[in-house]
Amino acid sequence: MNNRQSLIYSESRPAAGITAGVNEGGAGSYLLLEAHLPLRTLSSAPWGGGFGYHRNIINRKVDKTYACGDPVAEMNEFLGTVGLNSEETACLLTSVHMSGLGESHLRMDDPVPVTVAGEIGFDSLGTSEGEPDDFAENGREAHRLPGTSDAKPGTPVTGGMRLPAAADTGAAESAAASAADTGIAVSAWVTVGYSNMARAGRGLPASALFPGTINIIVAVEGELTDEAMVNAVITATEAKAAALQDLGVALKDGSGATGTTTDAVLIAATQRGRLHRYAGTATYLGHMIGRTVYDAAMQSGLAYKKALALP
């Protein structure tokens, strides 16, 4: 029997090392995530977009009429106003008020002790019912140090921060041993507005290309490979589409919307803890990404419906 559900439980706080809060003030309303150590990020937005390392992640509310000849310069000015370093910050924009923010946090404790130094450990649940990355995650060769990645220490990263230098050998062994006993933690923050709803593959007139936006931020307490981060984008997007389906969001012809014309997604990983090479829906990590994004999208989508008195 697959006991996946019984291992996973909800939490009231984000993944380790991350604080989150909504800021209101003269500069406007925005969600700010802050990390003590840089998070490895993959984002579809132009501010801190692509792969990078960032300590801060922002989902900023702007007016529906927001238009700027130089949006990068405008964002840098905004970050300076609120006291954040633009090189350390990745940003998303939304026209949805932060009162409609949805969030969800899940954790799964490691079901078994896992050895490092090249030894293979199998989970106590077995793998016969199909967790394709159980072997990859539990039988890895070794964990990397906290704050490190595929790049060499001190290597500049485009769109983000410089990687921290590696610790000494004793610290490395201690970090690897500690990381081997960690489970998985996933957090998601979603803002949903769908006045400009769309269905992927369906043509739209230029008049439909205005801001509305569903923004998704996913934070993972764990180490993700490049391919796992891309896989996480797929899983989060599928969860978004599933939430819209269950919210009954549809085009005029009755076909279900899969998103809006200006959606954005950002995946962030602590790069400490369990190694993940996959993040599809058949994996523990993918299951948790799907659940958190779906739950957060449903919360925000229902708030949006209520605010606009939609059926």
Short mmCIF file of C-alpha atoms in Angstrom, two decimals:
data_model
loop_
_atom_site.label_atom_id
_atom_site.label_comp_id
_atom_site.label_asym_id
_atom_site.label_seq_id
_atom_site.Cartn_x
_atom_site.Cartn_y
_atom_site.Cartn_z
CA MET A 1 0.00 0.00 0.00
CA ASN A 2 1.26 3.48 -0.86
CA ASN A 3 1.17 5.58 2.30
CA ARG A 4 2.19 8.85 0.66
CA GLN A 5 -0.71 10.84 2.12
CA SER A 6 -0.05 9.78 5.71
CA LEU A 7 3.55 11.01 5.57
CA ILE A 8 2.65 14.56 4.52
CA TYR A 9 1.18 17.18 6.83
CA SER A 10 0.31 20.86 6.70
CA GLU A 11 2.35 23.54 8.43
CA SER A 12 1.66 27.16 9.22
CA ARG A 13 5.12 28.40 8.28
CA PRO A 14 7.21 28.42 5.10
CA ALA A 15 10.12 26.13 4.28
CA ALA A 16 13.18 26.47 6.53
CA GLY A 17 15.13 29.70 6.40
CA ILE A 18 12.37 31.69 4.68
CA THR A 19 10.19 34.42 6.16
CA ALA A 20 7.16 35.78 4.35
CA GLY A 21 4.93 38.79 4.84
CA VAL A 22 2.80 41.33 3.01
CA ASN A 23 4.06 44.90 3.13
CA GLU A 24 1.74 47.89 2.75
CA GLY A 25 2.98 51.44 2.46
CA GLY A 26 3.59 54.44 0.29
CA ALA A 27 5.47 52.32 -2.24
CA GLY A 28 2.48 50.01 -2.64
CA SER A 29 1.48 46.51 -1.62
CA TYR A 30 3.76 43.52 -2.10
CA LEU A 31 4.53 40.05 -0.77
CA LEU A 32 8.13 39.75 0.37
CA LEU A 33 9.92 36.45 0.91
CA GLU A 34 13.31 36.73 2.59
CA ALA A 35 15.91 34.00 2.97
CA HIS A 36 18.93 33.99 5.28
CA LEU A 37 20.97 32.22 2.60
CA PRO A 38 20.54 32.72 -1.15
CA LEU A 39 17.86 30.60 -2.80
CA ARG A 40 18.44 29.10 -6.21
CA THR A 41 15.66 30.39 -8.43
CA LEU A 42 14.12 29.77 -11.82
CA SER A 43 11.70 32.48 -12.90
CA SER A 44 9.74 33.42 -16.02
CA ALA A 45 9.71 37.13 -15.07
CA PRO A 46 12.28 39.62 -16.45
CA TRP A 47 13.36 40.82 -13.00
CA GLY A 48 15.72 38.11 -11.78
CA GLY A 49 14.48 35.84 -14.56
CA GLY A 50 15.95 32.54 -15.71
CA PHE A 51 18.28 30.71 -13.29
CA GLY A 52 19.88 32.71 -10.51
CA TYR A 53 20.47 33.10 -6.77
CA HIS A 54 18.36 35.51 -4.71
CA ARG A 55 17.77 36.32 -1.06
CA ASN A 56 14.52 38.19 -1.70
CA ILE A 57 11.45 37.34 -3.78
CA ILE A 58 8.67 39.86 -4.38
CA ASN A 59 5.15 39.59 -5.76
CA ARG A 60 4.26 43.24 -6.27
CA LYS A 61 0.81 44.65 -6.89
CA VAL A 62 0.53 47.22 -9.65
CA ASP A 63 -2.47 48.92 -11.21
CA LYS A 64 -4.18 47.28 -14.19
CA THR A 65 -3.14 50.26 -16.26
CA TYR A 66 0.54 49.70 -15.42
CA ALA A 67 2.66 50.50 -18.45
CA CYS A 68 6.29 51.55 -18.49
CA GLY A 69 8.75 52.31 -21.26
CA ASP A 70 11.61 50.92 -19.16
CA PRO A 71 10.13 48.41 -16.68
CA VAL A 72 13.53 47.22 -15.46
CA ALA A 73 14.56 50.75 -14.48
CA GLU A 74 11.17 51.32 -12.86
CA MET A 75 11.52 48.13 -10.83
CA ASN A 76 15.04 49.05 -9.74
CA GLU A 77 13.70 52.40 -8.55
CA PHE A 78 10.93 50.64 -6.62
CA LEU A 79 13.41 48.26 -4.98
CA GLY A 80 15.58 51.18 -3.96
CA THR A 81 12.56 52.88 -2.43
CA VAL A 82 11.73 49.86 -0.26
CA GLY A 83 15.39 49.26 0.62
CA LEU A 84 16.11 46.06 -1.31
CA ASN A 85 19.17 45.20 -3.38
CA SER A 86 18.09 44.68 -7.00
CA GLU A 87 20.82 42.06 -7.60
CA GLU A 88 19.53 40.01 -4.65
CA THR A 89 15.84 40.27 -5.54
CA ALA A 90 13.59 38.45 -8.01
CA CYS A 91 10.23 40.08 -8.72
CA LEU A 92 6.82 39.26 -10.11
CA LEU A 93 4.04 41.76 -10.92
CA THR A 94 0.31 41.32 -10.44
CA SER A 95 -2.83 43.44 -10.50
CA VAL A 96 -4.37 41.27 -7.76
CA HIS A 97 -4.58 42.83 -4.31
CA MET A 98 -2.48 41.07 -1.68
CA SER A 99 -5.59 40.56 0.45
CA GLY A 100 -6.42 37.84 -2.07
CA LEU A 101 -3.12 36.02 -1.62
CA GLY A 102 -3.35 32.24 -1.21
CA GLU A 103 -0.65 30.20 0.50
CA SER A 104 -0.01 26.61 1.49
CA HIS A 105 2.83 24.82 3.32
CA LEU A 106 3.46 21.08 3.46
CA ARG A 107 6.16 18.94 5.02
CA MET A 108 7.06 15.28 4.73
CA ASP A 109 9.44 13.74 7.25
CA ASP A 110 12.05 11.40 5.84
CA PRO A 111 10.54 7.90 6.22
CA VAL A 112 13.91 6.23 6.75
CA PRO A 113 17.48 7.11 7.67
CA VAL A 114 19.61 7.56 4.54
CA THR A 115 23.34 7.02 4.35
CA VAL A 116 25.69 9.18 2.32
CA ALA A 117 29.15 8.44 0.90
CA GLY A 118 27.85 6.35 -1.98
CA GLU A 119 25.74 3.82 -0.06
CA ILE A 120 22.23 3.11 -1.28
CA GLY A 121 19.27 3.32 1.10
CA PHE A 122 15.75 2.17 0.24
CA ASP A 123 12.69 3.76 1.80
CA SER A 124 10.57 1.77 4.21
CA LEU A 125 7.49 2.15 2.01
CA GLY A 126 8.98 0.10 -0.81
CA THR A 127 8.95 1.14 -4.45
CA SER A 128 6.71 -1.47 -6.03
CA GLU A 129 3.80 0.92 -6.47
CA GLY A 130 5.92 3.43 -8.31
CA GLU A 131 7.79 6.41 -6.94
CA PRO A 132 10.18 6.85 -9.87
CA ASP A 133 12.55 9.16 -8.04
CA ASP A 134 12.70 7.32 -4.72
CA PHE A 135 15.84 5.54 -5.90
CA ALA A 136 17.33 8.72 -7.30
CA GLU A 137 16.60 10.66 -4.11
CA ASN A 138 17.43 8.02 -1.53
CA GLY A 139 20.31 6.40 -3.42
CA ARG A 140 22.23 9.50 -4.30
CA GLU A 141 26.02 9.56 -4.08
CA ALA A 142 26.21 12.50 -1.66
CA HIS A 143 24.65 15.81 -0.72
CA ARG A 144 26.18 19.10 -1.66
CA LEU A 145 27.00 21.69 0.95
CA PRO A 146 24.38 24.23 2.02
CA GLY A 147 24.42 27.17 -0.36
CA THR A 148 26.34 25.42 -3.12
CA SER A 149 25.30 24.24 -6.57
CA ASP A 150 26.63 22.81 -9.80
CA ALA A 151 28.75 25.93 -10.21
CA LYS A 152 32.11 26.34 -8.49
CA PRO A 153 32.19 28.46 -5.30
CA GLY A 154 32.63 32.13 -6.08
CA THR A 155 31.32 31.81 -9.65
CA PRO A 156 29.18 34.77 -10.76
CA VAL A 157 25.60 33.80 -11.62
CA THR A 158 23.68 35.77 -14.23
CA GLY A 159 20.67 37.54 -12.77
CA GLY A 160 21.54 36.76 -9.16
CA MET A 161 24.14 36.67 -6.44
CA ARG A 162 27.64 35.25 -6.22
CA LEU A 163 27.71 31.76 -4.75
CA PRO A 164 29.04 31.48 -1.20
CA ALA A 165 32.43 29.80 -0.77
CA ALA A 166 32.51 26.17 0.34
CA ALA A 167 33.26 25.29 3.96
CA ASP A 168 36.17 23.11 5.12
CA THR A 169 36.15 19.31 4.91
CA GLY A 170 34.91 18.78 8.47
CA ALA A 171 31.98 21.12 7.91
CA ALA A 172 31.25 19.37 4.62
CA GLU A 173 30.97 15.97 6.29
CA SER A 174 28.79 17.40 9.05
CA ALA A 175 26.50 19.14 6.56
CA ALA A 176 26.14 16.00 4.45
CA ALA A 177 25.28 13.87 7.48
CA SER A 178 22.71 16.40 8.65
CA ALA A 179 21.19 16.79 5.20
CA ALA A 180 20.73 13.04 4.84
CA ASP A 181 18.14 13.00 7.62
CA THR A 182 15.92 15.74 6.21
CA GLY A 183 12.54 15.24 4.61
CA ILE A 184 10.84 17.59 2.16
CA ALA A 185 9.14 20.94 2.75
CA VAL A 186 7.24 22.84 0.07
CA SER A 187 5.54 26.23 0.24
CA ALA A 188 3.43 27.99 -2.39
CA TRP A 189 2.10 31.52 -2.67
CA VAL A 190 -0.39 32.29 -5.45
CA THR A 191 -2.30 35.37 -6.55
CA VAL A 192 -5.19 34.71 -8.93
CA GLY A 193 -6.92 37.19 -11.20
CA TYR A 194 -8.44 36.01 -14.45
CA SER A 195 -10.17 38.93 -16.14
CA ASN A 196 -7.88 38.13 -19.08
CA MET A 197 -8.38 34.38 -18.95
CA ALA A 198 -6.98 32.30 -21.78
CA ARG A 199 -6.74 28.73 -22.98
CA ALA A 200 -3.35 27.59 -24.22
CA GLY A 201 -3.50 26.90 -27.96
CA ARG A 202 -6.49 29.18 -28.49
CA GLY A 203 -5.97 32.41 -30.44
CA LEU A 204 -6.80 35.73 -28.79
CA PRO A 205 -7.27 39.26 -30.12
CA ALA A 206 -4.75 41.92 -29.13
CA SER A 207 -7.43 43.56 -26.99
CA ALA A 208 -7.29 40.54 -24.65
CA LEU A 209 -3.60 41.00 -23.87
CA PHE A 210 -3.95 43.15 -20.76
CA PRO A 211 -2.78 42.55 -17.15
CA GLY A 212 -4.72 40.14 -14.98
CA THR A 213 -2.21 37.53 -14.04
CA ILE A 214 -1.83 34.39 -11.98
CA ASN A 215 1.51 34.46 -10.20
CA ILE A 216 2.95 31.33 -8.59
CA ILE A 217 5.89 31.20 -6.20
CA VAL A 218 7.06 27.78 -4.98
CA ALA A 219 9.78 27.35 -2.35
CA VAL A 220 11.34 23.96 -1.71
CA GLU A 221 13.48 22.94 1.24
CA GLY A 222 15.79 20.63 -0.66
CA GLU A 223 18.30 20.46 -3.48
CA LEU A 224 16.92 20.54 -7.01
CA THR A 225 18.84 19.83 -10.19
CA ASP A 226 18.20 22.04 -13.22
CA GLU A 227 15.89 19.44 -14.71
CA ALA A 228 13.97 19.09 -11.46
CA MET A 229 13.38 22.84 -11.37
CA VAL A 230 12.00 22.79 -14.90
CA ASN A 231 9.90 19.77 -13.95
CA ALA A 232 8.59 21.78 -10.97
CA VAL A 233 7.42 24.51 -13.35
CA ILE A 234 5.42 21.91 -15.29
CA THR A 235 3.83 20.47 -12.14
CA ALA A 236 2.96 23.91 -10.75
CA THR A 237 1.40 24.93 -14.07
CA GLU A 238 -0.69 21.75 -14.20
CA ALA A 239 -1.90 22.44 -10.64
CA LYS A 240 -2.86 25.98 -11.64
CA ALA A 241 -4.87 24.69 -14.60
CA ALA A 242 -6.57 22.09 -12.36
CA ALA A 243 -7.56 24.81 -9.87
CA LEU A 244 -9.04 26.95 -12.65
CA GLN A 245 -11.00 23.94 -13.86
CA ASP A 246 -12.41 23.33 -10.38
CA LEU A 247 -13.18 27.04 -9.96
CA GLY A 248 -15.25 26.82 -13.14
CA VAL A 249 -13.23 29.46 -14.99
CA ALA A 250 -14.21 29.17 -18.66
CA LEU A 251 -14.15 31.15 -21.88
CA LYS A 252 -17.32 32.42 -23.53
CA ASP A 253 -17.64 29.23 -25.58
CA GLY A 254 -17.56 27.13 -22.40
CA SER A 255 -14.07 25.72 -22.82
CA GLY A 256 -12.00 25.74 -19.66
CA ALA A 257 -9.32 28.38 -19.15
CA THR A 258 -5.79 27.12 -18.49
CA GLY A 259 -4.45 30.44 -17.24
CA THR A 260 -4.30 34.10 -18.21
CA THR A 261 -2.33 35.92 -20.86
CA THR A 262 0.29 37.20 -18.39
CA ASP A 263 0.94 34.39 -15.91
CA ALA A 264 4.32 33.99 -14.22
CA VAL A 265 6.00 31.31 -12.13
CA LEU A 266 9.03 31.26 -9.86
CA ILE A 267 10.62 28.16 -8.32
CA ALA A 268 13.05 28.64 -5.41
CA ALA A 269 15.13 25.98 -3.66
CA THR A 270 17.26 26.17 -0.53
CA GLN A 271 19.74 23.71 -2.14
CA ARG A 272 20.17 22.04 1.23
CA GLY A 273 18.70 18.70 2.23
CA ARG A 274 17.38 15.88 0.09
CA LEU A 275 18.48 15.79 -3.53
CA HIS A 276 15.72 15.81 -6.18
CA ARG A 277 16.28 15.00 -9.84
CA TYR A 278 12.55 14.88 -10.64
CA ALA A 279 9.49 16.88 -9.63
CA GLY A 280 6.68 15.24 -11.59
CA THR A 281 3.35 14.25 -10.08
CA ALA A 282 4.49 10.65 -9.40
CA THR A 283 7.18 11.86 -6.98
CA TYR A 284 6.84 12.99 -3.38
CA LEU A 285 8.17 16.43 -4.29
CA GLY A 286 5.89 16.79 -7.31
CA HIS A 287 2.89 15.63 -5.30
CA MET A 288 3.61 18.30 -2.68
CA ILE A 289 4.16 21.03 -5.28
CA GLY A 290 0.88 20.11 -6.93
CA ARG A 291 -1.03 20.15 -3.64
CA THR A 292 0.39 23.43 -2.36
CA VAL A 293 -0.07 25.28 -5.64
CA TYR A 294 -3.58 23.90 -6.11
CA ASP A 295 -4.62 24.80 -2.55
CA ALA A 296 -3.12 28.29 -2.73
CA ALA A 297 -4.68 28.91 -6.16
CA MET A 298 -8.08 27.79 -4.90
CA GLN A 299 -7.82 30.13 -1.89
CA SER A 300 -6.90 33.10 -4.06
CA GLY A 301 -9.36 32.20 -6.81
CA LEU A 302 -12.25 32.02 -4.36
CA ALA A 303 -11.21 35.37 -2.85
CA TYR A 304 -11.15 36.87 -6.36
CA LYS A 305 -14.63 35.54 -7.08
CA LYS A 306 -15.93 36.94 -3.80
CA ALA A 307 -14.33 40.36 -4.34
CA LEU A 308 -15.91 40.68 -7.78
CA ALA A 309 -19.17 38.95 -6.80
CA LEU A 310 -18.64 36.34 -9.51
CA PRO A 311 -20.73 33.13 -9.62
#
